[in-house]
Short mmCIF file of C-alpha atoms and ligand atoms in Angstrom, two decimals:
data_model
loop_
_atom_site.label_atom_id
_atom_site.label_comp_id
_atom_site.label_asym_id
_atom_site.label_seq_id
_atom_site.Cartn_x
_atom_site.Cartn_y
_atom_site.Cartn_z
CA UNK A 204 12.71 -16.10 -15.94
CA UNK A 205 9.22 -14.56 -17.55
CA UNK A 206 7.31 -12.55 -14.79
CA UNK A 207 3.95 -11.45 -14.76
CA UNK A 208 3.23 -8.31 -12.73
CA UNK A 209 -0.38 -7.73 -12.29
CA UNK A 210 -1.81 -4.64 -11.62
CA UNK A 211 -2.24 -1.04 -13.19
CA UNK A 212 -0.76 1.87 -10.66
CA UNK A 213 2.69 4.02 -10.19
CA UNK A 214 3.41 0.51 -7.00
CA UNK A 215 3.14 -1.46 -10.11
CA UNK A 216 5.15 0.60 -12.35
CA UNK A 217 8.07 0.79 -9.70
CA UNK A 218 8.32 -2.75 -9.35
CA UNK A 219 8.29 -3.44 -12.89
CA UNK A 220 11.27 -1.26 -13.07
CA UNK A 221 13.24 -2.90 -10.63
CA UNK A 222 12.60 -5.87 -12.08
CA UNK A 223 13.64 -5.64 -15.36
CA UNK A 224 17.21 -4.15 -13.57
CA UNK A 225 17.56 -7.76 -12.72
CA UNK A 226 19.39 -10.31 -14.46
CA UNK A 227 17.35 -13.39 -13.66
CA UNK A 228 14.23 -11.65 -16.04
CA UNK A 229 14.40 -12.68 -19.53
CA UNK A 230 10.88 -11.55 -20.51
CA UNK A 231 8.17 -9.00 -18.50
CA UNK A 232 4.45 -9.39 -18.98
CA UNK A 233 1.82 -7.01 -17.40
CA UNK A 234 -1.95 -7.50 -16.60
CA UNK A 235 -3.63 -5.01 -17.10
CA UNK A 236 -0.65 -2.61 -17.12
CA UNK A 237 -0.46 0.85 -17.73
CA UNK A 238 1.60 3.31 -20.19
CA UNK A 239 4.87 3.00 -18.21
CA UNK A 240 4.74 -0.48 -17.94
CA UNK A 241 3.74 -0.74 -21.71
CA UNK A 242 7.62 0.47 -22.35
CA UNK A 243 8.90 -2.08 -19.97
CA UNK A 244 7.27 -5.18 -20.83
CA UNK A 245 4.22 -6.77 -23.03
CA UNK A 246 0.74 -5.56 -21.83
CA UNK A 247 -1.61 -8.49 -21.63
CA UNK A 248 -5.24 -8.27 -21.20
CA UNK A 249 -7.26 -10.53 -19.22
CA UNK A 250 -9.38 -10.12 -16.07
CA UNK A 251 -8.00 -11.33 -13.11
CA UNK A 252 -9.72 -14.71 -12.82
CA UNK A 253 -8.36 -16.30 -16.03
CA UNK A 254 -4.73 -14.77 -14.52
CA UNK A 255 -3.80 -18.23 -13.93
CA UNK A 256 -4.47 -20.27 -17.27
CA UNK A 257 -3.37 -17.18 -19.17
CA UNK A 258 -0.08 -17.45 -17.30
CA UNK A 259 0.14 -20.99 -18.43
CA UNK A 260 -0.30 -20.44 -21.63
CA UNK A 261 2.91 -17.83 -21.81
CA UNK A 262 4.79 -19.91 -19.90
CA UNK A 263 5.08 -17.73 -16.97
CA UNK A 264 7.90 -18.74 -14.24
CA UNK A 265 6.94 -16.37 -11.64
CA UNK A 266 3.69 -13.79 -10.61
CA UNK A 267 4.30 -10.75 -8.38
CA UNK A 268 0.63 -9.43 -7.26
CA UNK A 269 0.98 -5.28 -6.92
CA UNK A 270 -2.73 -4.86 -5.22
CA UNK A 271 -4.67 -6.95 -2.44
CA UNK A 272 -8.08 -7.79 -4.20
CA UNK A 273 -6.54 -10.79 -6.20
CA UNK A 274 -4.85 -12.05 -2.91
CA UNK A 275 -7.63 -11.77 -0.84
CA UNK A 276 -9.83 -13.42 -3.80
CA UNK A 277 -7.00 -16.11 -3.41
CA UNK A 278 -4.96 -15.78 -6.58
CA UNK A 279 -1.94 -17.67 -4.84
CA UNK A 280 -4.24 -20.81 -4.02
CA UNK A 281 -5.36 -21.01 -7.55
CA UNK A 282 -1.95 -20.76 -8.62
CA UNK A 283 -1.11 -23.08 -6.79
CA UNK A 284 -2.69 -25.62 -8.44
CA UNK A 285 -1.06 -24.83 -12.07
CA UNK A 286 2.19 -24.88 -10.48
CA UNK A 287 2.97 -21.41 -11.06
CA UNK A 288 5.12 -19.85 -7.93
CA UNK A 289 3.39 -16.17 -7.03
CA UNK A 290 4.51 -13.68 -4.67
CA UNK A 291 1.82 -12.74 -1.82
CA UNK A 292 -0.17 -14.90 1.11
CA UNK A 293 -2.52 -17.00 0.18
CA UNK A 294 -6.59 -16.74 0.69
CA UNK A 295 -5.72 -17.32 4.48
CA UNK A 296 -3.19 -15.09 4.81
CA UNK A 297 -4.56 -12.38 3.30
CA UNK A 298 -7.20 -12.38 5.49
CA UNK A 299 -5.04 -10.04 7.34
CA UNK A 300 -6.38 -6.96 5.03
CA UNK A 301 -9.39 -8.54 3.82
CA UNK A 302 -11.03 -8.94 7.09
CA UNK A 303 -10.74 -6.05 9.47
CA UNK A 304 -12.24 -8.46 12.05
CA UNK A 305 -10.50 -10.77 11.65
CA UNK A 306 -7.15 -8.74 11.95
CA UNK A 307 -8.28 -7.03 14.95
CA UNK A 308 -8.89 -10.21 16.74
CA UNK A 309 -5.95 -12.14 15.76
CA UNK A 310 -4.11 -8.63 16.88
CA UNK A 311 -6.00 -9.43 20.51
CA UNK A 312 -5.19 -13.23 20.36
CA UNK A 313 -1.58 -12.32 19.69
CA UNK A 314 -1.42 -9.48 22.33
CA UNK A 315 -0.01 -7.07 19.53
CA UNK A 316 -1.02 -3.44 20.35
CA UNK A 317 -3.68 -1.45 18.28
CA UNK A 318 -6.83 0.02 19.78
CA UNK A 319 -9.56 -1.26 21.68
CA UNK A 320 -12.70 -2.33 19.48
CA UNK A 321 -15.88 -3.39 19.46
CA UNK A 322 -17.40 -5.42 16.60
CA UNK A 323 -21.15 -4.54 15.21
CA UNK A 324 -23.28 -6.78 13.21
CA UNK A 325 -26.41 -4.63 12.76
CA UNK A 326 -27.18 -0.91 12.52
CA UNK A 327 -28.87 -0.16 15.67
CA UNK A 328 -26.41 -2.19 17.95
CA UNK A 329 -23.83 0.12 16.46
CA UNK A 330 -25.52 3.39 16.69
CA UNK A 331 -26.40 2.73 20.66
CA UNK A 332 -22.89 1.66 20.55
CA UNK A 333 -21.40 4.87 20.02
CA UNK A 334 -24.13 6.68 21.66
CA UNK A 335 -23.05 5.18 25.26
CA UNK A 336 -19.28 4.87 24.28
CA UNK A 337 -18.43 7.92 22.60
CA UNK A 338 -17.23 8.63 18.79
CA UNK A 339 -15.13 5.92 17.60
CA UNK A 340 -13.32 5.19 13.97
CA UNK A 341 -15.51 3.03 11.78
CA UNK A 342 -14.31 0.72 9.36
CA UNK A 343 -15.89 -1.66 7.52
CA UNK A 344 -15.11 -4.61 7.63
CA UNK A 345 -14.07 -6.18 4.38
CA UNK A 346 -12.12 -4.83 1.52
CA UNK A 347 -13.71 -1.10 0.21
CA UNK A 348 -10.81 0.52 -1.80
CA UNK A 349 -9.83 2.76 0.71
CA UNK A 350 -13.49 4.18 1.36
CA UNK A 351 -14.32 1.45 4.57
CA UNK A 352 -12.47 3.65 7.53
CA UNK A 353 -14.53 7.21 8.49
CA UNK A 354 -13.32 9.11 11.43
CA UNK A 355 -16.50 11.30 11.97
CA UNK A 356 -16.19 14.46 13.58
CA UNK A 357 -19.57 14.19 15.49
CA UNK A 358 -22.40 11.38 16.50
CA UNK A 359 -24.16 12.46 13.55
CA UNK A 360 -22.10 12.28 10.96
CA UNK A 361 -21.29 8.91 12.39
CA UNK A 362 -25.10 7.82 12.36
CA UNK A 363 -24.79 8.72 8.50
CA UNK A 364 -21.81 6.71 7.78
CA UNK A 365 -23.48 3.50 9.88
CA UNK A 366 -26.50 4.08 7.53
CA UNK A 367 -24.87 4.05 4.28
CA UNK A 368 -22.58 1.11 5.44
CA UNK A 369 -24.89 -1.03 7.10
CA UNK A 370 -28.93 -0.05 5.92
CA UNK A 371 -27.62 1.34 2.21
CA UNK A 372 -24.76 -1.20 2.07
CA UNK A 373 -23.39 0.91 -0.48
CA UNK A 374 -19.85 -0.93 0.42
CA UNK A 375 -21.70 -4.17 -0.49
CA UNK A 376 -21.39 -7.41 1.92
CA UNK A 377 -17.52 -5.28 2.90
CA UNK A 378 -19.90 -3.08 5.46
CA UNK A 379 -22.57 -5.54 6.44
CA UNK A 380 -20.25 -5.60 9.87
CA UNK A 381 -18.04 -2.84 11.17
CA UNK A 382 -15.16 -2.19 13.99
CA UNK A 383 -15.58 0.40 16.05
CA UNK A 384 -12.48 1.18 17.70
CA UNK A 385 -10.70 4.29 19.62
CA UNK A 386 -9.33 6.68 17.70
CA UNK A 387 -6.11 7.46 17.84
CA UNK A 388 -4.30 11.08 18.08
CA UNK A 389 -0.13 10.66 16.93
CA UNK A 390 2.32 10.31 14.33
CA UNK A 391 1.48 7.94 11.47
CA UNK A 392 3.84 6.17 9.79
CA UNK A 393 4.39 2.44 6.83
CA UNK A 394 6.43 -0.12 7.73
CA UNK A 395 7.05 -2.87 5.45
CA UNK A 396 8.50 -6.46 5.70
CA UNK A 397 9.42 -9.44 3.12
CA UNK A 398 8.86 -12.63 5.53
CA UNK A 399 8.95 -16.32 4.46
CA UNK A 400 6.67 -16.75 7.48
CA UNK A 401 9.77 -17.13 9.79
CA UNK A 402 12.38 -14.38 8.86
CA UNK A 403 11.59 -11.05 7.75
CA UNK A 404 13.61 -8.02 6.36
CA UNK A 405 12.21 -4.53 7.22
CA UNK A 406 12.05 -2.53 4.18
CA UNK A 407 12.89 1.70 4.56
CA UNK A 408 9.63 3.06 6.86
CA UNK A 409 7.77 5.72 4.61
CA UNK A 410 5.33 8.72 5.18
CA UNK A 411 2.27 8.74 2.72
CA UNK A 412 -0.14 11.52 2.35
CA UNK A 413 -3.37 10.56 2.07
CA UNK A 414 -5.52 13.60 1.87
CA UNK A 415 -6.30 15.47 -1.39
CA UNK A 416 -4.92 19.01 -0.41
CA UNK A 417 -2.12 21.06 1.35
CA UNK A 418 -2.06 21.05 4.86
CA UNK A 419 -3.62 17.48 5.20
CA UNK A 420 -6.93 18.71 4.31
CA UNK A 421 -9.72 17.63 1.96
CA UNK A 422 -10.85 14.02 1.28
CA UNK A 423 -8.81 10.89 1.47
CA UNK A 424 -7.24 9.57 -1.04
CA UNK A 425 -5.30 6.47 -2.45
CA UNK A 426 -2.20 8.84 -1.47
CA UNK A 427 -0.86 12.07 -2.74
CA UNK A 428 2.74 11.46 -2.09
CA UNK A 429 5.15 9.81 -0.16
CA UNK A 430 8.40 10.14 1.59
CA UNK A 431 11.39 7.57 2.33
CA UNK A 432 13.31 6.81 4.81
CA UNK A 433 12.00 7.87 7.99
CA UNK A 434 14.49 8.41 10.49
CA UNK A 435 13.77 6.25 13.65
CA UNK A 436 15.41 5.91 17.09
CA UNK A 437 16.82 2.70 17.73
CA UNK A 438 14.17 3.05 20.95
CA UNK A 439 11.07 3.32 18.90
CA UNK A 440 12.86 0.34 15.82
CA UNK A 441 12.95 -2.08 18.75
CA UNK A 442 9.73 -1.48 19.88
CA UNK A 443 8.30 -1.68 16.48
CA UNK A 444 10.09 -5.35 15.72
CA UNK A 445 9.42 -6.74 19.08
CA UNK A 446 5.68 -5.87 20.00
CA UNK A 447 4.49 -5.48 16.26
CA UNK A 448 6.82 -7.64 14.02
CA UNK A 449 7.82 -10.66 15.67
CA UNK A 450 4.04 -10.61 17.28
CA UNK A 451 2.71 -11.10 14.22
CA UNK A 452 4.62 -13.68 12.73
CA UNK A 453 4.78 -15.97 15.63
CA UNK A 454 0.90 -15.57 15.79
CA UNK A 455 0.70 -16.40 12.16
CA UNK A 456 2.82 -19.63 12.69
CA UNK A 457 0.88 -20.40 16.33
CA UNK A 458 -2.50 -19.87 13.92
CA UNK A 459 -1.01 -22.10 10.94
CA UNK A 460 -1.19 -19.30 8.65
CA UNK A 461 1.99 -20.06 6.18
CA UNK A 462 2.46 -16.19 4.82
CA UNK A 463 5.02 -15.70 2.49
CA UNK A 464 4.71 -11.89 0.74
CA UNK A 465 4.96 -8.81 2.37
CA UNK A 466 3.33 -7.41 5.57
CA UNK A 467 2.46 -3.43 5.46
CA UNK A 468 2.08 -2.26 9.16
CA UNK A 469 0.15 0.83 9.05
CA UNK A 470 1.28 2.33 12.33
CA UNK A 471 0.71 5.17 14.51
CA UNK A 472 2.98 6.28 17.27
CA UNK A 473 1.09 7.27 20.46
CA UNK A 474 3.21 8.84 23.21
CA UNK A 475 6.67 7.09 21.61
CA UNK A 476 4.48 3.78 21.63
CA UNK A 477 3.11 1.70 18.09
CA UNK A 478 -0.25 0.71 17.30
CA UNK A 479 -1.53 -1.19 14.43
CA UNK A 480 -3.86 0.83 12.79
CA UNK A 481 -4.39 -1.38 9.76
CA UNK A 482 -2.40 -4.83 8.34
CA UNK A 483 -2.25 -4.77 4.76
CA UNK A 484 -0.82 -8.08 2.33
CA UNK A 485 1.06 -5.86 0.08
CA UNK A 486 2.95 -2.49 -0.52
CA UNK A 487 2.05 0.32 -0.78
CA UNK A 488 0.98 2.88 -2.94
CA UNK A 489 3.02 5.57 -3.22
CA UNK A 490 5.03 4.79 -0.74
CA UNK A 491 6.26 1.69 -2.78
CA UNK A 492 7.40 4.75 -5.78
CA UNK A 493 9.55 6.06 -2.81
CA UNK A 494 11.54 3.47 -1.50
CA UNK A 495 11.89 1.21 -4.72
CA UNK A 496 14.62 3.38 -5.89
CA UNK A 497 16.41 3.20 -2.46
CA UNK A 498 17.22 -0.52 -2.75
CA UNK A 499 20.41 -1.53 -3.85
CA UNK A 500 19.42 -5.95 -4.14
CA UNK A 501 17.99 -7.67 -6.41
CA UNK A 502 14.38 -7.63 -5.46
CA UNK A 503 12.76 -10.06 -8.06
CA UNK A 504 15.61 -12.51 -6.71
CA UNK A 505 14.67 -11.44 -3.20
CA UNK A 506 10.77 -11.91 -4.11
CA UNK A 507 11.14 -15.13 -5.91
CA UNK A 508 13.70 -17.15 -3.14
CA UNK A 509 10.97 -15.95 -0.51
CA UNK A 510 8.30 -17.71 -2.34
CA UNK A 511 9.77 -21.04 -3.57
CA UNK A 512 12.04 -21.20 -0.79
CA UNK A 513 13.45 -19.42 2.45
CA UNK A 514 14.02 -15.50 2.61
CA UNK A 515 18.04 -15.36 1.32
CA UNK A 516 18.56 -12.78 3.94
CA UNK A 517 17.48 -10.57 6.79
CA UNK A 518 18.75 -7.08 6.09
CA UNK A 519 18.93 -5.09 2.78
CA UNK A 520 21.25 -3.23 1.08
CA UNK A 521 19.94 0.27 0.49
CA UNK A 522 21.51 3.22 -1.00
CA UNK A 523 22.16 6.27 1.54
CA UNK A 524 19.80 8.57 0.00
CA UNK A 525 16.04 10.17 0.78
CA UNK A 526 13.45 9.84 -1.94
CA UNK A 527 10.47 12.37 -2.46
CA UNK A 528 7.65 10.91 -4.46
CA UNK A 529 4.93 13.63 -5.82
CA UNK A 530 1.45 12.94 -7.21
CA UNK A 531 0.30 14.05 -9.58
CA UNK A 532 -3.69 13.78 -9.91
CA UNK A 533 -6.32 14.87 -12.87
CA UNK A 534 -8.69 17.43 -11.03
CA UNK A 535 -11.35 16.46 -9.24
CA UNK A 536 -9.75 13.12 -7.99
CA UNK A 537 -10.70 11.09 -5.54
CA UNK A 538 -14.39 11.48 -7.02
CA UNK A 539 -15.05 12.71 -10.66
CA UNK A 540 -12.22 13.53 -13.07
CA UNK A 541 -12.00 13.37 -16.79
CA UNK A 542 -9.34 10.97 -18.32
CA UNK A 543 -7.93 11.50 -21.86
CA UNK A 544 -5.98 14.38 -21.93
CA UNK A 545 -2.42 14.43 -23.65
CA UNK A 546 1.00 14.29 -21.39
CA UNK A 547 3.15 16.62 -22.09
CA UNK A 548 6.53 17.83 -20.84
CA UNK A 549 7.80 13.97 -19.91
CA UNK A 550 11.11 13.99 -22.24
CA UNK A 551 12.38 17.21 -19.99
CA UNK A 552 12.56 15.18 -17.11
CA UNK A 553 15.59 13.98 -16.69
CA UNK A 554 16.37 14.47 -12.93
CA UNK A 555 14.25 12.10 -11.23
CA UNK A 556 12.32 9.10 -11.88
CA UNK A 557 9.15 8.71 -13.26
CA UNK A 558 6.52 5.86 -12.18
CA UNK A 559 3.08 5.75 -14.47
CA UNK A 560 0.02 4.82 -12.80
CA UNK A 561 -3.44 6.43 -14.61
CA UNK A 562 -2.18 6.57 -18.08
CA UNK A 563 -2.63 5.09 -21.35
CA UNK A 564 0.16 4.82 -24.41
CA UNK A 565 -1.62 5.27 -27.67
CA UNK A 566 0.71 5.55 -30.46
CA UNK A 567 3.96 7.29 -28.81
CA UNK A 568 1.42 9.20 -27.61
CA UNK A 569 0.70 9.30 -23.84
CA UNK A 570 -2.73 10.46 -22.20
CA UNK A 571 -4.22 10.20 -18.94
CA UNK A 572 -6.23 7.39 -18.32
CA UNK A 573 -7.16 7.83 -14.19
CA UNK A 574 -7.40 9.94 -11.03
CA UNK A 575 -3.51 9.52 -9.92
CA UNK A 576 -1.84 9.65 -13.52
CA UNK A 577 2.16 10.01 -12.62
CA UNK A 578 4.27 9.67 -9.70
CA UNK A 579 7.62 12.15 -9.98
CA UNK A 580 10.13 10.79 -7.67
CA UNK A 581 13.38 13.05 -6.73
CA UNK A 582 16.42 11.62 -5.19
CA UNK A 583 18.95 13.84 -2.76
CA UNK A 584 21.09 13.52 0.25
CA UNK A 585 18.12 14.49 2.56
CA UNK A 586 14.29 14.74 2.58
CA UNK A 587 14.76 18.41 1.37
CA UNK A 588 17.23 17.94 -1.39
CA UNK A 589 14.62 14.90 -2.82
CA UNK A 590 11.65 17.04 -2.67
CA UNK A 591 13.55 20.09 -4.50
CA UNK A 592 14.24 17.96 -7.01
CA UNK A 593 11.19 16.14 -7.46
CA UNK A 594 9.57 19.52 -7.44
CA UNK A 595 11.67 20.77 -10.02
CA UNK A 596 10.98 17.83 -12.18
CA UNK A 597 7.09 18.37 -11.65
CA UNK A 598 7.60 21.64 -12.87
CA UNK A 599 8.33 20.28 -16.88
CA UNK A 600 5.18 18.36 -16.75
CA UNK A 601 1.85 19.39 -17.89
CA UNK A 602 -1.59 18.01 -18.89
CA UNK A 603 -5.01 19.62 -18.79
CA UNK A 604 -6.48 19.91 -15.13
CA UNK A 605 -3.34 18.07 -13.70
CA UNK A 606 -3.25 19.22 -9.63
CA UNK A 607 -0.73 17.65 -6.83
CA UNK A 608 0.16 18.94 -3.50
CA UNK A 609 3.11 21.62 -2.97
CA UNK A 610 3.55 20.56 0.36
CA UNK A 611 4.87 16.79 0.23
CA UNK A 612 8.26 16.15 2.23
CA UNK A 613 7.67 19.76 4.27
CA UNK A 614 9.27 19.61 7.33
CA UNK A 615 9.53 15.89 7.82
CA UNK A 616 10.83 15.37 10.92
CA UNK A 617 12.70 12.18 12.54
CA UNK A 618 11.26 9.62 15.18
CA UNK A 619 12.91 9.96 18.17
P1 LIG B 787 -6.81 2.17 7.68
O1 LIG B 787 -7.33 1.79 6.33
O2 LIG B 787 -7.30 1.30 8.80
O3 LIG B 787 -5.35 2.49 7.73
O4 LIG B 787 -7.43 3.60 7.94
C1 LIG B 787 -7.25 4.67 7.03
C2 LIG B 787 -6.77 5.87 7.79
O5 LIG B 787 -7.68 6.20 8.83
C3 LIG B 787 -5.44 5.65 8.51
O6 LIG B 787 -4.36 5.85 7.66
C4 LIG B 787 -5.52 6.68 9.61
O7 LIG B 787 -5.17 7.95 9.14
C5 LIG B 787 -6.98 6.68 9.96
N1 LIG B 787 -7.26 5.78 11.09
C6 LIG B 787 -7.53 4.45 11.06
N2 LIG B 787 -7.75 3.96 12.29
C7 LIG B 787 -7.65 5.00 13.13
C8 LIG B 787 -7.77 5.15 14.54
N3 LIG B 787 -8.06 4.12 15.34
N4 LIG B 787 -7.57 6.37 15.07
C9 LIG B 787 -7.26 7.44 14.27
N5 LIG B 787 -7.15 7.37 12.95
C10 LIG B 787 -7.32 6.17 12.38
N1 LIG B 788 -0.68 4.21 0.79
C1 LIG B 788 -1.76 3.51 1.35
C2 LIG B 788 -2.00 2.19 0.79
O1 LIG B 788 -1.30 1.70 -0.08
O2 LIG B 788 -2.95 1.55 1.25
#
């Protein structure tokens, strides 16, 4: 089978290497790729709306999407109509991440639990919104690249991020509305499922860390690490599959949605309960570099039966082990950095696994070509054996201004 992965980060990168573990691949193409999936398969360039005659003209069997902007600019329906099989929801299904409205009110609908909202259309119907109703977490609604969700400390710094959503519109048309909703005080956590729409197989639950700095501080970020499995109590599983799961996919069939892909359920646990912070129509990223190496099937086989077919089966077959992924960012990321500085130190590694994301092959050499440049991910019987390793591994690598966070995997505790 030739595959065409499209995207360019370290969720990318892992996929690509499970896929070429699998014997159904015969050849791997990337769009736009990066320099770890350069080594794996054939780096094609192309922008994303030619994707699907450029895929025709290689003679592509099957497309695995990494990020959500092509799905939710409906890269599966235009697919569709070359007759080349992709992996992801359609333009209607991925209106669960594209529209924030729209997932909050198919969440009501579908009585699934996530907080109470309000939706705003103009500036000043927002702002008196929060000035009778208290601070609330503002997201935008469409697609921003993780900079549409502010949880402002006061009323004024909430008034500033209304103004340069709504009057600025420096998201574009993605903050011309916004959800207001409660915010939420508990433990966060990813869960992921592959569904045909009917069945579903839960994937290991992960930990990302979104903020820039130790101790969860500084700005957000795309995520600075990651951590795999999280232990959960049967108590809190069941709760998750019933009320948030199943939910969703019986709403999606009661609303004639026909999503095949995976489902990200960003979560948080309030008081041993699960709220949907956020739906997203793909994995994530890091938390993807994490549990990638934890799965034991075949996942292009797993990827491509769910798409052309039914979902082969309902539970996977993991390996007993943690896994400890560790970012590692040029300095100044998630705002200015400088790109283009040599990687050095990569052929010491030989401990853990290594997933590209910001960085560019030139030659044999490799230099960095974006704010996260390389994901380090360490293996072990526990959380703390993976992150001793992965931080061991970090140790060999070097490349001007590189920074990550020391503190990734600390004192990870269970679900209970
Ligand atoms: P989202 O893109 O909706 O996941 O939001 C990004 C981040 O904002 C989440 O990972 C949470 O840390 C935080 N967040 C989102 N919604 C809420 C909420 N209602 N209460 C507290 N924090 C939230
Ligand atoms: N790790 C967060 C995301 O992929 O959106």
């Amino acid at each position: 089978m030739k595959v065409l992965i499209v995207g360019s980060g370290g969720r990318e990168d892992a996929i690509a290497y499970k896929v070429k573990q699998s014997q159904l691949l015969s050849k791997l193409y990337c769009i736009p790729g990066n320099g770890g999936m350069a080594k794996k398969g054939e780096v094609i360039e192309g922008k994303i709306s030619d994707i699907p005659q450029i895929a025709k003209d290689l003679g592509i069997d099957f497309i695995i999407v990494g990020p959500e902007a092509p799905l939710v600019e409906g890269i599966v329906d235009k697919c569709r109509t070359y007759k080349i099989p992709v992996f992801g929801p359609d333009s209607k299904g991925a209106q669960l991440e594209g529209s924030k409205v729209f997932a909050k009110n198919f969440m009501k609908r579908n009585n699934i639990p996530t907080a109470d909202f309000y939706v705003a259309s103009g500036y000043d119907e927002a702002v008196s919104y929060i000035e009778k109703y208290g601070l609330k977490a503002i997201k935008a609604d469409g697609l921003a690249g993780g900079k549409g969700v502010v949880i402002p400390q006061d009323l004024e710094s909430a008034r500033d991020t209304l103004y340069r959503f709504m009057v600025e519109k420096r998201l574009g048309v993605s903050g011309e509305r916004v959800v207001l909703e409660d915010i939420l005080v508990g433990r966060e956590i990813s869960c992921f499922i592959i569904t045909d729409g009917k069945d579903y197989i839960l994937l290991p639950s992960a930990q990302d860390y979104k903020r820039a700095y130790d101790g969860n501080k500084g700005p957000n970020t795309g995520g600075m690490g990651s951590v795999a499995p999280i232990a959960m109590s049967e108590d809190i599983q069941k709760k998750i599959r019933e009320r948030i799961i199943e939910r969703t996919l019986e709403g999606l069939e009661r609303e004639e949605i026909n999503y095949r892909g995976v489902i990200y359920f960003g979560l948080m646990l309030v008081d041993r309960d699960p709220y949907v912070l956020e739906y997203n129509v793909r994995l994530g990223d890091p938390e993807t570099q994490a549990i990638i190496p934890l799965i034991e099937d075949d996942l292009l086989e797993l990827f491509y039966e769910t798409t052309v077919s039914r979902l082969p089966k309902v539970n996977i077959k993991l390996k007993p082990m943690y896994s400890c992924c560790v970012v590692l960012a040029s300095s100044g990321y998630p705002e200015h950095y400088e790109v283009g500085k040599e990687i050095l130190g990569l052929e010491e590694v030989s401990e853990c696994i290594v997933f590209h994301a910001g960085t560019k092959l030139t030659g044999d050499k490799l230099y960095t070509s974006g704010g996260r440049v390389l994901n380090i991910v360490g293996i072990g019987e526990s959380i703390e054996s993976a992150r001793e390793k992965a931080y061991k591994c970090v140790s060999k690598v070097r490349f001007e201004n590189m920074f990550y966070r020391r503190d990734i995997g600390e004192g990870v505790k269970d679900i209970d």
